[in-house]
CSV table of N, CA and C in Angstrom, one decimal:
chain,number,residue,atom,x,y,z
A,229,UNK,N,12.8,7.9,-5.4
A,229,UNK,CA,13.8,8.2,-6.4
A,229,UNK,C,13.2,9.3,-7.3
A,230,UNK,N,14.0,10.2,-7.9
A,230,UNK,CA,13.4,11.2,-8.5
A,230,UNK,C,14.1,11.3,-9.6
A,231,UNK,N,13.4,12.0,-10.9
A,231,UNK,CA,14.3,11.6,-11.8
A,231,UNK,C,14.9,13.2,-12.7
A,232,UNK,N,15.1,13.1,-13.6
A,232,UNK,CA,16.0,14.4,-14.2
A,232,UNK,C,15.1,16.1,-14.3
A,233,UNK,N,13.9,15.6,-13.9
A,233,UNK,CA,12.7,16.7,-13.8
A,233,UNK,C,12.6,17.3,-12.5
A,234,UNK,N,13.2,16.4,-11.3
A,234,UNK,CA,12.4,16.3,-9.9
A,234,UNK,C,11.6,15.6,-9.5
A,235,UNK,N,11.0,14.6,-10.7
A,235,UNK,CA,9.3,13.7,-10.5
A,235,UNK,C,10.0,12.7,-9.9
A,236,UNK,N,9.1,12.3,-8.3
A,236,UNK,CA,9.4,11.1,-8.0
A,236,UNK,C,8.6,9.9,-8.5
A,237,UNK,N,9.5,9.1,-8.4
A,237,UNK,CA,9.5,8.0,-9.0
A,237,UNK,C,9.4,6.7,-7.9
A,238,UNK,N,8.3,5.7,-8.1
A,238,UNK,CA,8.4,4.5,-7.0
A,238,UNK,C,9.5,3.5,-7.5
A,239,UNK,N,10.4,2.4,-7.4
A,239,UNK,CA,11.8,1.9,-7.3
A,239,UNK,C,11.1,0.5,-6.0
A,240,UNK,N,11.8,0.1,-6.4
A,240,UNK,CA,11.6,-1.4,-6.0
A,240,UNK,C,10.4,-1.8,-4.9
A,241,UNK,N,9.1,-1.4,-6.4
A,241,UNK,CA,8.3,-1.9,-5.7
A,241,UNK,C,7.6,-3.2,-4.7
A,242,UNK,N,8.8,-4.8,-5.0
A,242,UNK,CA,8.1,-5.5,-4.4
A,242,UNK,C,8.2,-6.9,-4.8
A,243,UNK,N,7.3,-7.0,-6.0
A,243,UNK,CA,7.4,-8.4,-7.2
A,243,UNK,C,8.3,-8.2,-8.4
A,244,UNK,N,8.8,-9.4,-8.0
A,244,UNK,CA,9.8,-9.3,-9.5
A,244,UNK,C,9.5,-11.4,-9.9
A,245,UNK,N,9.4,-11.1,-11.3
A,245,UNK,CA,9.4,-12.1,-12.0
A,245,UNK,C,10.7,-12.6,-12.4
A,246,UNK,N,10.8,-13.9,-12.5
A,246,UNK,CA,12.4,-14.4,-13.2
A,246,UNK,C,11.5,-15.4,-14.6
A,247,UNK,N,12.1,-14.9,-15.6
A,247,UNK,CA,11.8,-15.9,-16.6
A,247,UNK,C,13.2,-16.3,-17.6
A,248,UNK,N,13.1,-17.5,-18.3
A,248,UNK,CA,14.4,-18.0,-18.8
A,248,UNK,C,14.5,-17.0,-19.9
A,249,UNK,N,15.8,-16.3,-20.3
A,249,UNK,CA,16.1,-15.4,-21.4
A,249,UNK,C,15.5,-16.1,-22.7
A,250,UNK,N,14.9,-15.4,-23.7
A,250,UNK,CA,15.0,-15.9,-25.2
A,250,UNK,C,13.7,-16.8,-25.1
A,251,UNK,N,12.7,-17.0,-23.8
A,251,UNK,CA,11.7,-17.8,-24.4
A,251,UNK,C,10.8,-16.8,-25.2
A,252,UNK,N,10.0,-17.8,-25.7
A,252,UNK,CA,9.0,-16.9,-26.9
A,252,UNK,C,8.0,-17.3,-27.0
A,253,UNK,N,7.1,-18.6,-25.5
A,253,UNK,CA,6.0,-19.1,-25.6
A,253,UNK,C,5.0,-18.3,-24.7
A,254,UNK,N,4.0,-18.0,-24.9
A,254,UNK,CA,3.4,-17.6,-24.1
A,254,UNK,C,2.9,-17.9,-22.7
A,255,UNK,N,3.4,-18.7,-22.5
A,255,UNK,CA,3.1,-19.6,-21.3
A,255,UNK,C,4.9,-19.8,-20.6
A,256,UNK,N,5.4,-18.6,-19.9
A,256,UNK,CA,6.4,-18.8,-19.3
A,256,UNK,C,6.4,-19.2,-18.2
A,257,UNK,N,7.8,-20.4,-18.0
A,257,UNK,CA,7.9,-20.8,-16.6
A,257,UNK,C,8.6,-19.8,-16.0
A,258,UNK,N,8.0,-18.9,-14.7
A,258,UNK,CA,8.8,-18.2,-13.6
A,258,UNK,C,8.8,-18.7,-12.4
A,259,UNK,N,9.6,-18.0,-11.7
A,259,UNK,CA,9.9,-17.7,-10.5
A,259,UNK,C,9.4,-16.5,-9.5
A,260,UNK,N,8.6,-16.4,-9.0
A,260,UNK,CA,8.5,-14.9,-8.4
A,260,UNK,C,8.8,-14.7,-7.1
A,261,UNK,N,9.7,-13.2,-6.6
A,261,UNK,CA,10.2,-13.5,-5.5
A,261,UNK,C,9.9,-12.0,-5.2
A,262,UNK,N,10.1,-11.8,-3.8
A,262,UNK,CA,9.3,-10.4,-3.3
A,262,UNK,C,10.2,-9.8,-2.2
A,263,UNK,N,9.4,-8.6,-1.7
A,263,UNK,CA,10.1,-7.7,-1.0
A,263,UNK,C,9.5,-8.1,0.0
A,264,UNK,N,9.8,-8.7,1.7
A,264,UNK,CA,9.3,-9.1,2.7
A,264,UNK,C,8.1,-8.4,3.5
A,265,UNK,N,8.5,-6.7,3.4
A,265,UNK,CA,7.2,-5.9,4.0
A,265,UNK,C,6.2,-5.9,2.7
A,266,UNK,N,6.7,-6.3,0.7
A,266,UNK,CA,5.5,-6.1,0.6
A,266,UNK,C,4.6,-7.1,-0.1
A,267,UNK,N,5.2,-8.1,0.4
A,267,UNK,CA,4.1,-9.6,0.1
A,267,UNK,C,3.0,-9.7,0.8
A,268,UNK,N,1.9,-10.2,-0.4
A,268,UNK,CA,0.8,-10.2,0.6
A,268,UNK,C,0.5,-12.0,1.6
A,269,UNK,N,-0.4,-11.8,2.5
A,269,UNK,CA,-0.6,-13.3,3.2
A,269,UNK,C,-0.2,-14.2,2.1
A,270,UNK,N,-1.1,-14.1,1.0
A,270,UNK,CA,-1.2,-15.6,0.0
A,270,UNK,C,-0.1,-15.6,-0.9
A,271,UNK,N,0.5,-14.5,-1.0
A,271,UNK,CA,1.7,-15.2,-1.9
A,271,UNK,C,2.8,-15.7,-0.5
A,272,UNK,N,3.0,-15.1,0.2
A,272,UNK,CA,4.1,-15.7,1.6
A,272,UNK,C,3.8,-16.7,1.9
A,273,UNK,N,2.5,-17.0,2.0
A,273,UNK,CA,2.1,-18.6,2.5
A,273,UNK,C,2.1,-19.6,1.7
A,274,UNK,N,1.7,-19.4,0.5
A,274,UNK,CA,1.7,-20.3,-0.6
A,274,UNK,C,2.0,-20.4,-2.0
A,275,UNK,N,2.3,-18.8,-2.0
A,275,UNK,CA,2.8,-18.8,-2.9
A,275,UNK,C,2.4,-18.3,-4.8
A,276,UNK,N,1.1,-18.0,-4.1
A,276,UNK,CA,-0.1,-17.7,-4.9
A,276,UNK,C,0.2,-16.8,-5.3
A,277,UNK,N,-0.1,-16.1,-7.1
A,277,UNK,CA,0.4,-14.7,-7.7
A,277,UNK,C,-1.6,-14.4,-8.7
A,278,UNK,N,-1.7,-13.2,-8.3
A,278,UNK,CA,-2.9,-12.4,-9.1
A,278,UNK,C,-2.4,-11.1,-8.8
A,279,UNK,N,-3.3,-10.4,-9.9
A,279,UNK,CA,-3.1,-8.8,-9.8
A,279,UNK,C,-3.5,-8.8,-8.5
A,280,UNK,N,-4.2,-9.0,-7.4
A,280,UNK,CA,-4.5,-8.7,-6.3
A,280,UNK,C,-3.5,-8.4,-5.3
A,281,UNK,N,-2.1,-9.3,-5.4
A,281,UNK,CA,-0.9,-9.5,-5.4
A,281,UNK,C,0.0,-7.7,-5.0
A,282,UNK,N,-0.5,-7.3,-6.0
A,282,UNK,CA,-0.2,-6.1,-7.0
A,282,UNK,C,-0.4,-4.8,-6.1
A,283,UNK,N,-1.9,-5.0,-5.6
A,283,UNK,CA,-2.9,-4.1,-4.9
A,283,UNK,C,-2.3,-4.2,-4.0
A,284,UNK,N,-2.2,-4.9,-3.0
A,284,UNK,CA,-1.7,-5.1,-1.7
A,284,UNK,C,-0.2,-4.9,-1.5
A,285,UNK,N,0.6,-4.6,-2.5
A,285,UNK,CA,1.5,-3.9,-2.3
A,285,UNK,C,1.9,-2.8,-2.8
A,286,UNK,N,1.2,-1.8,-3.1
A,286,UNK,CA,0.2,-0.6,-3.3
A,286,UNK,C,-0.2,-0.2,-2.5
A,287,UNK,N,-1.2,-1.0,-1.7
A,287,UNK,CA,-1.4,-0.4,-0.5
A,287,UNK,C,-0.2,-0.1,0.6
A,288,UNK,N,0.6,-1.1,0.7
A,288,UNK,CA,2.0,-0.6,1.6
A,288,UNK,C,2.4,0.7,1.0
A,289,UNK,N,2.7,0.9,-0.3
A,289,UNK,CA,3.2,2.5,-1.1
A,289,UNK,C,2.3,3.2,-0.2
A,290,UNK,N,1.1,3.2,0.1
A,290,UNK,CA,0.5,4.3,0.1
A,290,UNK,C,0.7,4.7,1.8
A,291,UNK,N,0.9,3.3,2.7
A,291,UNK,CA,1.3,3.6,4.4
A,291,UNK,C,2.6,4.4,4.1
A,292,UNK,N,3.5,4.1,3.2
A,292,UNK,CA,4.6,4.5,3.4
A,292,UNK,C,4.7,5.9,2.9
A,293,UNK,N,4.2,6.5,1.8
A,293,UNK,CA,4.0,7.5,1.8
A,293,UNK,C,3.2,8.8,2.6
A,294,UNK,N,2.3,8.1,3.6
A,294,UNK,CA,1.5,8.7,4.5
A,294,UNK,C,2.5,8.9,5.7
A,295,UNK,N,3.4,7.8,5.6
A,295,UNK,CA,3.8,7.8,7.4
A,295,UNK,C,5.7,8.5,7.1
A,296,UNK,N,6.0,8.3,5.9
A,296,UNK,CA,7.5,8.5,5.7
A,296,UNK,C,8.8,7.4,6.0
A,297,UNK,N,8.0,6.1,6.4
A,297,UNK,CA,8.3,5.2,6.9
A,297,UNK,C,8.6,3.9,5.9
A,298,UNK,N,9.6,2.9,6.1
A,298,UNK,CA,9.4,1.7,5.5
A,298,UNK,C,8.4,0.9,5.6
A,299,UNK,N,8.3,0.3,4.8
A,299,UNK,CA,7.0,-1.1,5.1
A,299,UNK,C,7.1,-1.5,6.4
A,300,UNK,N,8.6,-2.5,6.8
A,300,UNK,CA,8.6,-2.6,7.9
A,300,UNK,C,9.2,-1.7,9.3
A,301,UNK,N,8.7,-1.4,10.2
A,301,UNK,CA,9.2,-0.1,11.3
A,301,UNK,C,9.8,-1.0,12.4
A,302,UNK,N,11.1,-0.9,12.7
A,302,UNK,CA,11.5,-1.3,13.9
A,302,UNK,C,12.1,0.5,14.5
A,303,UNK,N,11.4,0.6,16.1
A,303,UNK,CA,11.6,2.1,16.2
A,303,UNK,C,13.0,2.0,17.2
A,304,UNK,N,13.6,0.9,17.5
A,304,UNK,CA,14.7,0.8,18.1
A,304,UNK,C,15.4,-0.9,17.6
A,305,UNK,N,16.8,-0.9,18.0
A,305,UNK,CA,17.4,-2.2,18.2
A,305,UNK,C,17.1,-3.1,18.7
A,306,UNK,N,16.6,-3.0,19.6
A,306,UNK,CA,15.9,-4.2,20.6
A,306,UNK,C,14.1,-3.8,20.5
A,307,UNK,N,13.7,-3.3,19.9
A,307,UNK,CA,12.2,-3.6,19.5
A,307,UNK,C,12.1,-4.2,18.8
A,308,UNK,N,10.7,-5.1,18.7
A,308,UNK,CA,9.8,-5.8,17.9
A,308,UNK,C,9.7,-5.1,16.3
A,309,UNK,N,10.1,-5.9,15.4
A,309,UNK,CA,9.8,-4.9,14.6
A,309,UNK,C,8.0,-5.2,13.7
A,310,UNK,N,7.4,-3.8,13.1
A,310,UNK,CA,6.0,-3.8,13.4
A,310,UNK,C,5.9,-3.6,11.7
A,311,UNK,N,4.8,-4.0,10.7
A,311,UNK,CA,4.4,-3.6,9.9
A,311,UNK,C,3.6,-2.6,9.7
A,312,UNK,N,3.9,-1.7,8.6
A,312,UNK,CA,2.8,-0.7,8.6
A,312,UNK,C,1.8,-1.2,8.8
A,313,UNK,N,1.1,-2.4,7.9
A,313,UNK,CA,-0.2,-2.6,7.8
A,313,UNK,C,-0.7,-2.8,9.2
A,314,UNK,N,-0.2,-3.4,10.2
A,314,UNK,CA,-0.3,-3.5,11.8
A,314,UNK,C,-0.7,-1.8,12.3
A,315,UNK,N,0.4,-1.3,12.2
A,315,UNK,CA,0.4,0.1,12.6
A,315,UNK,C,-1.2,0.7,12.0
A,316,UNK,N,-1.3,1.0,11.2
A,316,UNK,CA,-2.3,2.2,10.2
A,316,UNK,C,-4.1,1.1,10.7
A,317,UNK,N,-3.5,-0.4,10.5
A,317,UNK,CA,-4.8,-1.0,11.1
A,317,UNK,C,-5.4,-0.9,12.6
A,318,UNK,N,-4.3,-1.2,13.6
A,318,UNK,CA,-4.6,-0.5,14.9
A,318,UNK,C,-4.9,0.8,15.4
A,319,UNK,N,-4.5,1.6,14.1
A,319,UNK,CA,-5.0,3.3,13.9
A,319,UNK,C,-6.5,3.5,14.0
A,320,UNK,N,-6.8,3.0,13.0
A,320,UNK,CA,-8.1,2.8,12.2
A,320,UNK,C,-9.2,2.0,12.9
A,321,UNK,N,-8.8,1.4,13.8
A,321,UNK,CA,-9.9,0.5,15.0
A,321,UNK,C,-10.1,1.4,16.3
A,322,UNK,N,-9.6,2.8,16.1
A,322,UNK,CA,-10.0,3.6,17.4
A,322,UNK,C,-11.2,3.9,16.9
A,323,UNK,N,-11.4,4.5,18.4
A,323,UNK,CA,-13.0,5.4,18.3
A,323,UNK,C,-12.4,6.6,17.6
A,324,UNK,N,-11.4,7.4,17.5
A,324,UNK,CA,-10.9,8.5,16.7
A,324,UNK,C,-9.6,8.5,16.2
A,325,UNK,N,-10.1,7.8,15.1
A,325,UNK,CA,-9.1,7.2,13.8
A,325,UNK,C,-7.8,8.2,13.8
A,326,UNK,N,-8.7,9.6,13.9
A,326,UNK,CA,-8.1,10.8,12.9
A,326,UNK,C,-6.4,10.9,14.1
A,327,UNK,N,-6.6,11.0,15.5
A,327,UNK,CA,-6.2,11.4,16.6
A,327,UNK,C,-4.9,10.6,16.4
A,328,UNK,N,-4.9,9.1,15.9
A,328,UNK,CA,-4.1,8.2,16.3
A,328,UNK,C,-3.7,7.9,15.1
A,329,UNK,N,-3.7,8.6,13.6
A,329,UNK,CA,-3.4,8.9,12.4
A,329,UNK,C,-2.0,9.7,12.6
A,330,UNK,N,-2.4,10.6,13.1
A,330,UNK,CA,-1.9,12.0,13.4
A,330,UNK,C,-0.3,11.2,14.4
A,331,UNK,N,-0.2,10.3,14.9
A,331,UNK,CA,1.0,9.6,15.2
A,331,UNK,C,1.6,8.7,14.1
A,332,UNK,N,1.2,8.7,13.9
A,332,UNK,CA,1.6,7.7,12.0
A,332,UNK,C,2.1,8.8,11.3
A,333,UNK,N,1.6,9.7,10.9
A,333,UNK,CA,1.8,10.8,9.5
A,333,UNK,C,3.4,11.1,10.0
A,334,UNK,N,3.6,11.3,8.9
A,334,UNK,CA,5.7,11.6,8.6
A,334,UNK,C,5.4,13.4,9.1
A,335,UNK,N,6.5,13.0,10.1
A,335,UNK,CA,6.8,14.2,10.9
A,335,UNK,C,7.2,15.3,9.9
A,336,UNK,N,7.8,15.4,8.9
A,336,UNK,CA,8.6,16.5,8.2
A,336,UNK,C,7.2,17.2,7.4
A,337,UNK,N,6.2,16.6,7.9
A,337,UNK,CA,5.1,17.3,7.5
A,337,UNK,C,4.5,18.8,8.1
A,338,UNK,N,5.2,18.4,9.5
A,338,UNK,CA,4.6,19.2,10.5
A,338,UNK,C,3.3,19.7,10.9
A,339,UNK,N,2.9,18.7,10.9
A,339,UNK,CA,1.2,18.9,11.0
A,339,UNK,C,0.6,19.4,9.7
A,340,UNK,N,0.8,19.8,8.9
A,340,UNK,CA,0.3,20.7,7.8
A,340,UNK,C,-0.3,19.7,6.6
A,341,UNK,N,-1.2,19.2,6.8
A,341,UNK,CA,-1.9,18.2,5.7
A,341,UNK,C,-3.5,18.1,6.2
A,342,UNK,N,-4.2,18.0,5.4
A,342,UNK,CA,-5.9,18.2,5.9
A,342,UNK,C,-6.2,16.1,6.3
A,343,UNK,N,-6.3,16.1,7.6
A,343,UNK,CA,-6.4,14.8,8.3
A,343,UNK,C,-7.3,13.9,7.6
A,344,UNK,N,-8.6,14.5,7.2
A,344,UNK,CA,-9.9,14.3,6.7
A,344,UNK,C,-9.1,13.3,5.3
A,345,UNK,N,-8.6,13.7,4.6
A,345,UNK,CA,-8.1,13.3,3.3
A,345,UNK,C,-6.5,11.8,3.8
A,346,UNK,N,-6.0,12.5,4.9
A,346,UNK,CA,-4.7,11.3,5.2
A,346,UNK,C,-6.0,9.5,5.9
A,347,UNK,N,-7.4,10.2,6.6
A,347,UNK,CA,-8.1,9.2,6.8
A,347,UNK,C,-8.2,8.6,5.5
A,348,UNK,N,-9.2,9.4,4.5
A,348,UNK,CA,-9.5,8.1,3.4
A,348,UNK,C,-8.1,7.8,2.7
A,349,UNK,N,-6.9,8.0,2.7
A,349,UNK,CA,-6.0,7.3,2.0
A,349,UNK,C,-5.3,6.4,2.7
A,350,UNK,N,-5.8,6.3,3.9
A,350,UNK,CA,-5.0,5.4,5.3
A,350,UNK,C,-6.6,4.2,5.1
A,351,UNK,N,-7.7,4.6,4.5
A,351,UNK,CA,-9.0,3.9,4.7
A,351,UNK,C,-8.4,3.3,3.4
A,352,UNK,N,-8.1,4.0,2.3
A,352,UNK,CA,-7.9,3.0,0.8
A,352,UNK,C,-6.9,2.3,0.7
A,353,UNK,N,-5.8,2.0,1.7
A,353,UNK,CA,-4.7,1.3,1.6
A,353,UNK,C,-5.0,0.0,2.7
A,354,UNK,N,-6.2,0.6,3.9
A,354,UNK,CA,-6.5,-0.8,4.2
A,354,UNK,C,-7.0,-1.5,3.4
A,355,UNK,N,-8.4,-1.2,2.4
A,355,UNK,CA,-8.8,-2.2,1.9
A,355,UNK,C,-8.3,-2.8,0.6
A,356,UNK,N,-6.6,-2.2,0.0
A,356,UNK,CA,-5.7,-2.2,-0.6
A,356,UNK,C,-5.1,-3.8,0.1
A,357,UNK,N,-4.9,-3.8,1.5
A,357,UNK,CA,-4.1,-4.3,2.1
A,357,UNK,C,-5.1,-5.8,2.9
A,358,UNK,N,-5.9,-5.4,2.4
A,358,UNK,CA,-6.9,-6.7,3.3
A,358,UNK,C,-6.5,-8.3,3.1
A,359,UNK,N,-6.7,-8.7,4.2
A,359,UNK,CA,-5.8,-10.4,3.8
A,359,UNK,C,-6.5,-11.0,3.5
A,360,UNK,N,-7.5,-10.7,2.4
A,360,UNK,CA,-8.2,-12.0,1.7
A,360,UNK,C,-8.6,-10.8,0.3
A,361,UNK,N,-7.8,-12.0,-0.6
A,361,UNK,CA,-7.6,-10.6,-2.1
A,361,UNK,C,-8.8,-10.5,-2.4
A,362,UNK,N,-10.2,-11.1,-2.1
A,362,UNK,CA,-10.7,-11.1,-3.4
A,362,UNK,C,-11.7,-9.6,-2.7
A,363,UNK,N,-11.6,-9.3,-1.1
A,363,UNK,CA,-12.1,-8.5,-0.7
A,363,UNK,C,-11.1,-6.9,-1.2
A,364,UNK,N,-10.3,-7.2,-2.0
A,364,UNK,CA,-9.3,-5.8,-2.7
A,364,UNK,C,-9.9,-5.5,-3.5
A,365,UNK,N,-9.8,-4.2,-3.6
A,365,UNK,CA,-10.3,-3.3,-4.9
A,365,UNK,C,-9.4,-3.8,-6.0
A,366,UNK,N,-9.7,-3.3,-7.3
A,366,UNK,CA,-9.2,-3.9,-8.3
A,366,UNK,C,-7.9,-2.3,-8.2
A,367,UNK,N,-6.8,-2.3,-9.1
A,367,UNK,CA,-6.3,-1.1,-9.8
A,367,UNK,C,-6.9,-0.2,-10.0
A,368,UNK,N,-8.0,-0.7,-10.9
A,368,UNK,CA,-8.4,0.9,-11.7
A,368,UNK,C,-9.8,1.4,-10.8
A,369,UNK,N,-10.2,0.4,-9.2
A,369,UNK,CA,-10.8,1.4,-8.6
A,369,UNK,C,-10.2,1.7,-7.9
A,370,UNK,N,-8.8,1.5,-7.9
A,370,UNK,CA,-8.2,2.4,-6.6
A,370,UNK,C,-7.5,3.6,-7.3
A,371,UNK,N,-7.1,3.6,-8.7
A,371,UNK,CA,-6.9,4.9,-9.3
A,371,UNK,C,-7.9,5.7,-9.6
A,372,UNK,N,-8.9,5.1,-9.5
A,372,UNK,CA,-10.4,6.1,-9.7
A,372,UNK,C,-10.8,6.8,-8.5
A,373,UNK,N,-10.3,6.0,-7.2
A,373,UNK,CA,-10.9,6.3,-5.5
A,373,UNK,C,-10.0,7.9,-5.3
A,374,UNK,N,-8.4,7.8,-5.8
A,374,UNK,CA,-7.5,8.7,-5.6
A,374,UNK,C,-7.5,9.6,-6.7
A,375,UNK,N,-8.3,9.5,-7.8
A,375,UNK,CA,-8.9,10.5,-8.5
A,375,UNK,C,-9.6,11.5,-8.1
A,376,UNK,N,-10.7,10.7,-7.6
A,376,UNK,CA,-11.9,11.2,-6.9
A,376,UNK,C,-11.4,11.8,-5.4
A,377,UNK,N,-10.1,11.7,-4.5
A,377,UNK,CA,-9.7,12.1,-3.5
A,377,UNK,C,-9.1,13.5,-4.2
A,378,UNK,N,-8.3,13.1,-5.0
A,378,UNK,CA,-7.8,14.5,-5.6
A,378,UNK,C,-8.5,15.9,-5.7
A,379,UNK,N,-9.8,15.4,-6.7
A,379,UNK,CA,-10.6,16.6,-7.2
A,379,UNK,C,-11.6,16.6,-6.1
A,380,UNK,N,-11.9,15.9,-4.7
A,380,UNK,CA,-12.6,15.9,-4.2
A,380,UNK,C,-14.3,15.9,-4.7
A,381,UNK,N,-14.5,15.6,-5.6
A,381,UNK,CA,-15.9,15.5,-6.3
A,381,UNK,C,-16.7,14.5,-5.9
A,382,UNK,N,-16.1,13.2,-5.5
A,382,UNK,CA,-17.0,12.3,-5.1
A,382,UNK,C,-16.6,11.7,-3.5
A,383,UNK,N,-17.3,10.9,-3.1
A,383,UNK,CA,-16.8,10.0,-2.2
A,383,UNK,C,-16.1,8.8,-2.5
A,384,UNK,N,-14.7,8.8,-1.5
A,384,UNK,CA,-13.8,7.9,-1.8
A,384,UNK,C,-15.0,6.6,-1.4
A,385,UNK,N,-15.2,6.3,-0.4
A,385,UNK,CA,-15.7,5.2,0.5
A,385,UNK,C,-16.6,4.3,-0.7
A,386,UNK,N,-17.6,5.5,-0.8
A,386,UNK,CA,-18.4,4.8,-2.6
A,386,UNK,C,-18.0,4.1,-3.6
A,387,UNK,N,-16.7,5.0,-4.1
A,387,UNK,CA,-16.2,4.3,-5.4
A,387,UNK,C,-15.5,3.1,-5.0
A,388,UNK,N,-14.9,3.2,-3.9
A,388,UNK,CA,-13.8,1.9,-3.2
A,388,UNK,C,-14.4,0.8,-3.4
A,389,UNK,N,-15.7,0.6,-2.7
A,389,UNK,CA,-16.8,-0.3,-2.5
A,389,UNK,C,-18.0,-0.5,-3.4
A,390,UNK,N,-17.5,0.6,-4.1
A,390,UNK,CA,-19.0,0.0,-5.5
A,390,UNK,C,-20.4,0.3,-4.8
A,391,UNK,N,-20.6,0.9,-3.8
A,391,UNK,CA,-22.0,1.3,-3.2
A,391,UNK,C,-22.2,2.5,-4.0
């Protein structure tokens, strides 16, 4: 979505809270209900909510903005339909990540993107996307990782992982 400037804008990211109008306790009872491609394992299964929650559908923004694709890809009518996180993780388990990236990345790109940089952002949305939260980066090191990808001054892999 873009708005009266041209700036895009992300739009239904995912989690939405329901709480009763007009409470004013700090302790509200909700409801929380989600977007199918972008719930993570523990809230789908049980139901569980933390910022971690948050990350991991974050990390889907970031497949989806790499690949031009929805969270979930069905490439025909009678195909299986596949999650990113499936997709970009079966990427990422080759001997040459970069090769089998390069089938992922949104065609209207035309090859024209430096590969090197679509690896660590396909590398920070797996561990964005990892199915046990507490192995997720927090927020503010994944806006620090894509800082640091920006100005290219540090290593993403470092700041991601605190090494």
């Amino acid at each position: 979505m873009c708005n009266i400037n041209i700036t895009l804008q992300v739009a239904d990211f995912g989690l939405t809270k329901l709480a009763q109008i007009g409470t004013t306790s700090q302790s509200l009872p909700t409801r929380v209900v989600g977007t199918f491609g972008y719930m993570s394992p523990e809230y789908a299964q049980y139901g569980e909510v933390s910022p971690k929650v948050d990350v991991f559908a974050f990390g889907i923004v970031l497949y989806e903005l790499l690949s031009g694709k929805e969270a979930i890809v069905r490439s025909t009518e009678f195909m299986e339909a596949k999650s990113l996180v499936y997709l970009f993780e079966e990427a990422l388990k080759l001997p040459d990540p970069k090769e089998a990236l390069q089938g992922l990345i949104d065609p209207s790109l035309g090859g024209n993107y430096p590969i090197d940089s679509v690896l660590k952002i396909a590398n920070l949305a797996k561990t964005c996307t990892h199915r046990e939260p507490r192995m997720r980066p927090t927020m503010r090191s994944v806006v620090v990782a894509l800082m640091a990808l920006s100005s290219e001054d540090q290593d993403l892999a470092s700041i991601v992982t605190g090494a």
